[in-house]
Amino acid sequence: MKESQANKVILLMSFLALVTRGKGISYQTRGQNSHILPYGQVSKIIQLKCGDVYDCIDVHLQPSLNHPQLKDHKIQMQPSSFPIGLDTEPQFLHSESQVQPSIIDCPEGTVPVLRNNISGTSATHDIHVMGSMGIERAAAGIEYRGDVYGTTVKINVWQPKVNKDSKDVSATWVHINNGVGEHTDRIGAGIMVNPSFSGDISVRFHIAWTEGLEKKVCMDQSCRGFVQVSRKWAPGVRLDHVSVYDGPQWAMIIKIFKDPKTKNWWVTDGKNIPLGYWPNGLFTFLYDKGNFAFWGGIVQGPTATSTAVEMGSGHFASEGYQRAAIIRKIQILNENNTYVTAEDDLKLAHGTSNSTLYTIDKFRVDTDGLGMYYGGPGLVA
Ligand SMILES: *[C@@H]1O[C@H](CO)[C@@H](O)[C@H](O)[C@H]1NC(C)=O
Ligand SMILES: *[C@@H]1O[C@H](CO)[C@@H](O)[C@H](O)[C@H]1NC(C)=O
Ligand SMILES: *[C@@H]1O[C@H](CO)[C@@H](O)[C@H](O)[C@H]1NC(C)=O
């Protein structure tokens, strides 16, 4: 297979712009201008069994629409079309049960917005600052450098251990970029344990983005911009099933794609249930397409690589199925709105930023996409 690349260690640092509330980051609290939830317009409050509370807000009054670029934005409730691609599940040696994130039940015409227990979660900060303030990062994954109009990926759901009182983060993430240096637009989605953002150490589904000109990193509803359309799931939703070592395996399919008509960037689950979209007007560099994509594990934070922050299942990639985390069925969307497997060696790379802490194994190119095992325990004292 791709032996020539087997040991290629790639630099995975350029894209690591997730939200981390480390020292040096300035915060905007809800009281200060932005992101004041219109509680007056909440039509229903839903508390899930896990304790999470959602406000069901009129879809046309969601805070996101207050973004200056979205004045007069007309909400698109459904993608104009769905990408073309094999949606059949081929016969796998192994198969995981699918996690269903759509567990909330807001009334028609409303969307759920998670009430974050930590007040003032608007993480508004500068990427300049992030690069220079000693945030440690590690990543293990696959990179693609070429035109990207979307992607689909199947993520094995684990709950990596992250210290509850830390500002560290462990994620399995996919993202698409375009731009150069600081001036890069980024959109991404995945699952993450992020105690300083969520207030707990459970694994949740999140989205994040950077508007390259603003140089601001945003997650979920912490900034305006991402338009929710689903009344059944929301950014920040807790995943109700997690894989067990040597036990049942759970997975989640995430799709991101550019609407060929409206050029909005959609996020849907494996059953094509749209969560929402980044309106195209938000971006300068992602206007037409991405030129870079990443899939894999990311650990980041002030003490991320100096303490034991797990990635994936917390076990090294070589342990294999039911023990290490697996990511697979990675495909990219091409200019003709069709999912294809990226096979061009010159555009693909895979590796880990530090193989002492986190490894990858069994990278492979199958007809249904790219895949690999990844992860590790982090620094073990
Ligand atoms: C948030 O607060 C509610 C009510 O106070 C509580 O039941 C729930 O467990 C908290 N959730 C988290 C994630 O801390
Ligand atoms: C997209 O379709 C056009 C016209 O059929 C074709 O020329 C082009 O090669 C296709 N692109 C890809 C990436 O398959
Ligand atoms: C990898 O991490 C270990 C443990 O923290 C450290 O000793 C080593 O210098 C790191 N290697 C690289 C290449 O950063």
XYZ file of C-alpha atoms and ligand atoms in Angstrom:
423
model
C 0.000 0.000 0.000
C 1.283 3.455 0.800
C 4.577 2.205 2.153
C 6.475 5.269 1.035
C 4.469 7.287 3.461
C 4.372 4.871 6.297
C 6.936 6.684 8.357
C 6.339 10.127 7.104
C 5.918 12.429 10.014
C 3.943 15.400 9.041
C 3.698 18.798 10.524
C 0.252 19.010 11.891
C 0.557 22.284 13.626
C -0.712 24.779 11.139
C -4.334 23.913 11.460
C -4.581 23.472 15.183
C -6.869 26.297 15.931
C -9.455 24.854 18.183
C -10.909 26.737 21.012
C -8.800 26.498 24.095
C -9.365 28.691 27.047
C -5.772 28.919 28.135
C -3.973 31.730 29.792
C -3.510 34.760 27.646
C -6.865 34.379 26.002
C -9.248 37.204 26.574
C -12.868 36.385 27.018
C -16.018 38.142 26.312
C -18.718 37.342 28.766
C -22.332 37.249 27.866
C -22.906 40.463 29.707
C -20.545 42.299 27.421
C -22.231 42.938 24.109
C -22.182 39.773 21.944
C -24.191 36.594 22.242
C -26.972 37.401 24.593
C -29.442 34.605 24.275
C -32.889 35.950 23.608
C -34.382 34.173 26.565
C -37.573 36.118 26.092
C -38.124 34.207 22.876
C -37.595 30.731 24.239
C -40.616 28.685 23.349
C -39.686 25.618 25.349
C -37.000 24.507 27.766
C -35.860 20.924 27.553
C -33.821 19.146 30.182
C -32.321 15.842 29.127
C -31.700 12.958 31.478
C -28.002 13.784 31.566
C -28.859 17.196 33.017
C -28.167 19.276 29.917
C -30.627 22.080 29.366
C -31.648 23.344 25.931
C -33.606 26.443 25.044
C -35.796 26.014 21.989
C -35.493 29.273 20.093
C -37.367 30.456 17.033
C -35.189 29.428 14.082
C -35.442 32.922 12.628
C -34.431 34.580 15.902
C -31.358 32.494 16.688
C -28.438 34.576 17.989
C -26.219 33.554 15.061
C -28.184 35.714 12.706
C -26.957 38.830 14.484
C -23.624 38.395 12.751
C -22.897 41.587 10.780
C -22.332 39.537 7.617
C -25.732 37.925 7.981
C -28.008 40.924 7.829
C -30.957 39.989 5.611
C -29.747 36.387 5.511
C -32.543 34.111 4.416
C -32.388 30.836 6.287
C -31.977 27.738 4.169
C -33.847 24.940 5.923
C -32.559 22.063 3.766
C -29.552 21.542 1.505
C -30.428 22.144 -2.177
C -29.119 18.641 -2.805
C -27.088 15.979 -1.132
C -23.704 14.887 -2.477
C -23.505 11.807 -4.633
C -21.788 8.868 -3.040
C -22.055 5.334 -1.871
C -24.213 5.428 1.201
C -24.445 1.694 1.430
C -22.549 0.048 4.223
C -20.202 -2.497 2.657
C -19.626 -5.770 4.424
C -17.196 -5.023 7.177
C -15.272 -7.425 9.220
C -16.126 -5.169 12.102
C -19.044 -2.902 12.539
C -19.960 -0.365 15.132
C -23.405 0.758 16.213
C -24.184 4.271 15.184
C -24.535 7.003 17.746
C -27.609 9.099 17.155
C -27.060 12.681 18.229
C -30.590 13.763 17.380
C -32.101 13.275 20.786
C -33.602 16.656 21.526
C -37.183 17.395 20.578
C -37.806 21.091 20.122
C -41.118 22.195 18.587
C -41.365 22.801 14.827
C -39.884 26.109 13.817
C -37.432 26.221 16.714
C -33.867 25.086 17.238
C -32.205 23.879 20.441
C -29.400 25.943 21.943
C -27.449 24.287 24.735
C -27.248 26.241 27.951
C -23.656 26.163 28.909
C -23.136 25.864 32.651
C -20.081 28.048 32.507
C -21.097 31.635 32.218
C -19.497 33.778 29.586
C -18.272 31.106 27.246
C -17.717 33.378 24.299
C -14.176 32.471 23.469
C -13.035 35.385 21.444
C -9.361 35.576 20.910
C -6.656 36.120 18.485
C -4.804 33.412 16.628
C -1.647 35.496 16.932
C -1.969 35.098 20.645
C -2.663 31.389 20.420
C 0.505 30.818 18.485
C 2.662 32.591 20.993
C 1.358 31.726 24.387
C 2.764 28.286 24.914
C -0.309 26.245 24.192
C 0.923 22.732 23.658
C -0.516 20.644 20.886
C -0.270 17.163 19.517
C -2.007 15.544 16.606
C -2.158 12.196 14.860
C -3.985 12.017 11.590
C -4.293 12.326 7.861
C -3.850 15.462 5.782
C -4.993 16.195 2.266
C -3.726 19.124 0.237
C -5.952 19.734 -2.732
C -9.391 20.961 -3.670
C -12.026 19.980 -1.126
C -15.748 20.670 -1.422
C -16.652 18.563 1.568
C -15.873 15.357 3.386
C -17.440 12.387 5.068
C -15.874 10.413 7.884
C -16.821 7.674 10.338
C -15.475 8.278 13.806
C -15.224 5.641 16.513
C -16.595 7.280 19.662
C -14.448 7.080 22.788
C -14.179 9.242 25.840
C -10.505 10.147 26.288
C -9.477 11.139 29.800
C -8.830 14.825 30.299
C -8.226 16.385 33.702
C -11.502 18.019 34.738
C -9.832 21.092 36.183
C -7.521 21.660 33.252
C -7.945 23.783 30.176
C -6.853 20.899 27.988
C -8.847 19.406 25.152
C -8.888 16.026 23.420
C -10.730 15.744 20.133
C -11.300 13.573 17.118
C -11.727 16.156 14.497
C -12.219 16.845 10.814
C -11.610 20.173 9.290
C -11.371 21.980 6.005
C -9.275 25.096 5.445
C -8.447 27.610 2.820
C -6.084 30.537 2.992
C -2.503 31.286 3.838
C -0.941 31.666 7.279
C -3.049 33.717 9.630
C -5.437 34.544 6.869
C -7.035 31.144 6.830
C -10.708 30.306 7.006
C -11.365 27.046 8.825
C -14.443 24.976 9.464
C -14.482 21.814 11.488
C -16.583 19.346 13.417
C -15.996 16.372 15.623
C -16.202 14.942 19.061
C -14.366 16.449 21.962
C -13.762 16.359 25.685
C -13.303 19.992 26.673
C -13.937 20.549 30.404
C -13.209 24.261 30.448
C -15.774 24.833 27.720
C -18.436 22.293 28.666
C -18.047 22.151 32.412
C -17.715 18.377 32.352
C -15.564 15.599 30.956
C -18.149 13.891 28.805
C -17.642 13.533 25.080
C -19.683 15.947 23.034
C -20.219 16.810 19.405
C -18.908 20.254 18.541
C -18.329 22.485 15.588
C -15.700 25.213 15.318
C -14.573 27.742 12.780
C -12.253 30.610 12.100
C -13.007 33.555 9.927
C -9.602 34.258 8.451
C -9.938 38.000 8.329
C -11.323 38.224 11.862
C -8.755 35.734 13.146
C -11.274 34.674 15.711
C -11.790 31.074 16.763
C -15.379 30.176 17.478
C -17.036 27.079 18.837
C -20.705 26.110 18.747
C -22.834 29.102 19.690
C -20.026 30.982 21.445
C -19.938 33.342 18.468
C -22.540 34.284 15.958
C -22.326 32.718 12.551
C -23.356 29.061 12.456
C -27.000 28.746 11.485
C -28.857 25.861 13.101
C -31.806 24.309 11.299
C -32.412 21.025 13.100
C -34.884 20.937 15.934
C -33.414 17.632 17.082
C -29.741 18.177 17.598
C -27.374 20.963 18.452
C -23.688 21.797 18.699
C -22.420 20.719 22.088
C -24.755 17.736 22.300
C -23.530 15.008 24.598
C -23.090 11.596 22.970
C -25.089 9.018 24.802
C -22.922 6.042 23.879
C -19.197 5.544 24.192
C -17.144 2.546 23.069
C -15.888 0.112 25.666
C -12.441 -1.514 25.693
C -12.944 -5.079 24.406
C -16.670 -4.321 24.379
C -19.364 -2.694 22.244
C -18.169 -0.143 19.702
C -19.932 3.044 18.770
C -19.347 5.336 15.846
C -20.621 8.558 14.389
C -20.633 9.652 10.759
C -20.007 13.331 10.128
C -20.478 14.981 6.766
C -19.506 18.496 5.794
C -20.262 19.702 2.295
C -20.655 22.789 0.226
C -24.107 23.367 -1.174
C -23.523 23.611 -4.928
C -26.295 26.199 -5.288
C -26.052 28.442 -2.234
C -22.385 27.685 -1.445
C -23.249 27.342 2.243
C -21.197 24.766 4.129
C -23.528 22.135 5.610
C -22.979 19.777 8.538
C -25.074 16.603 8.612
C -24.965 13.268 10.360
C -24.727 9.848 8.717
C -28.441 9.806 7.981
C -28.212 13.134 6.160
C -30.036 14.949 8.947
C -28.751 18.511 8.626
C -27.574 20.179 11.804
C -27.074 23.529 10.132
C -24.577 25.437 8.055
C -21.948 28.111 7.876
C -23.356 30.693 5.507
C -20.990 31.305 2.672
C -20.993 35.033 3.385
C -19.012 34.339 6.562
C -15.889 33.430 4.651
C -13.413 35.040 2.359
C -11.106 32.149 1.563
C -13.563 29.274 1.847
C -15.904 30.995 -0.540
C -15.480 28.502 -3.358
C -13.746 25.525 -1.821
C -11.196 24.314 0.658
C -7.592 23.551 -0.238
C -6.719 21.465 2.801
C -8.379 18.879 5.012
C -7.416 17.031 8.187
C -8.901 14.031 9.965
C -7.657 12.607 13.221
C -6.919 13.103 16.881
C -5.930 16.415 18.416
C -4.811 17.124 21.956
C -4.304 20.701 22.899
C -4.017 22.943 25.930
C -1.627 24.508 28.412
C -0.686 21.152 29.943
C -1.711 18.940 27.047
C 1.578 17.274 26.320
C 3.130 17.541 29.766
C 0.395 15.595 31.542
C -1.511 12.444 30.660
C -4.174 13.677 28.289
C -5.514 10.737 26.330
C -6.167 10.731 22.611
C -8.757 8.399 21.066
C -9.315 5.507 23.449
C -6.174 6.293 25.427
C -4.531 3.212 23.944
C -1.852 3.071 21.285
C -2.910 2.483 17.706
C -1.152 -0.897 17.538
C -3.706 -2.408 19.932
C -6.194 -2.532 17.049
C -9.910 -2.968 16.920
C -12.013 -2.580 20.077
C -8.969 -1.224 21.893
C -7.532 1.625 19.874
C -9.676 4.294 18.256
C -10.346 3.890 14.558
C -11.313 6.502 12.009
C -12.384 5.410 8.552
C -14.537 5.819 5.502
C -12.812 9.120 4.926
C -13.783 10.541 1.566
C -13.597 13.977 0.041
C -16.206 15.696 -2.049
C -14.947 16.676 -5.501
C -15.961 19.529 -7.786
C -18.749 17.403 -9.242
C -20.462 16.981 -5.876
C -19.365 13.361 -5.625
C -17.637 11.666 -2.697
C -14.408 10.007 -3.755
C -11.471 8.384 -2.022
C -8.397 10.585 -2.123
C -5.654 8.415 -3.547
C -3.107 10.888 -4.816
C 0.077 10.200 -2.862
C 1.370 13.650 -3.509
C -1.602 15.259 -1.842
C -1.920 12.864 1.083
C 0.143 12.527 4.221
C -0.359 10.846 7.543
C 1.556 10.854 10.762
C 1.817 11.908 14.348
C 3.453 14.923 15.927
C 5.071 12.841 18.660
C 5.047 9.057 18.429
C 6.107 8.697 22.061
C 2.744 10.064 23.134
C 0.344 9.164 20.345
C 0.671 6.718 17.464
C -1.056 5.807 14.252
C -1.259 2.377 12.680
C -2.665 0.483 9.707
C -3.232 3.507 7.530
C -5.077 2.178 4.527
C -6.845 3.166 1.366
C -9.997 1.143 0.731
C -12.715 1.523 -1.866
C -14.872 3.097 0.812
C -12.234 5.596 1.882
C -9.149 6.138 3.973
C -8.785 4.825 7.477
C -6.388 4.256 10.338
C -6.033 3.543 14.026
C -4.712 6.368 16.171
C -4.286 7.538 19.735
C -2.426 6.943 22.940
C -2.260 7.622 26.664
C -0.279 10.852 26.512
C 2.657 11.383 28.785
C 2.870 8.500 31.222
C 4.832 9.329 34.348
C -25.578 21.973 34.557
O -26.438 22.435 35.540
C -27.543 21.591 35.777
C -28.502 22.303 36.685
O -27.809 23.070 37.626
C -27.032 20.270 36.311
O -28.110 19.395 36.568
C -26.119 19.647 35.264
O -25.566 18.457 35.739
C -25.009 20.617 34.892
N -24.299 20.101 33.757
C -22.996 20.125 33.658
C -22.492 19.698 32.353
O -22.268 20.496 34.546
C -16.179 16.814 -13.255
O -16.978 16.722 -14.416
C -16.366 17.293 -15.566
C -17.391 17.250 -16.698
O -18.017 16.002 -16.770
C -15.096 16.517 -15.896
O -14.461 17.090 -17.015
C -14.164 16.589 -14.693
O -13.018 15.807 -14.926
C -14.858 16.106 -13.447
N -14.012 16.317 -12.310
C -13.644 15.353 -11.478
C -12.754 15.759 -10.358
O -14.003 14.195 -11.579
C 7.763 13.672 22.593
O 7.294 13.713 23.906
C 8.241 13.270 24.853
C 7.549 13.227 26.199
O 6.975 14.473 26.490
C 9.428 14.233 24.855
O 10.391 13.780 25.771
C 10.016 14.278 23.458
O 11.012 15.261 23.403
C 8.937 14.610 22.440
N 9.474 14.469 21.108
C 9.318 15.402 20.198
C 9.884 15.087 18.860
O 8.744 16.462 20.412
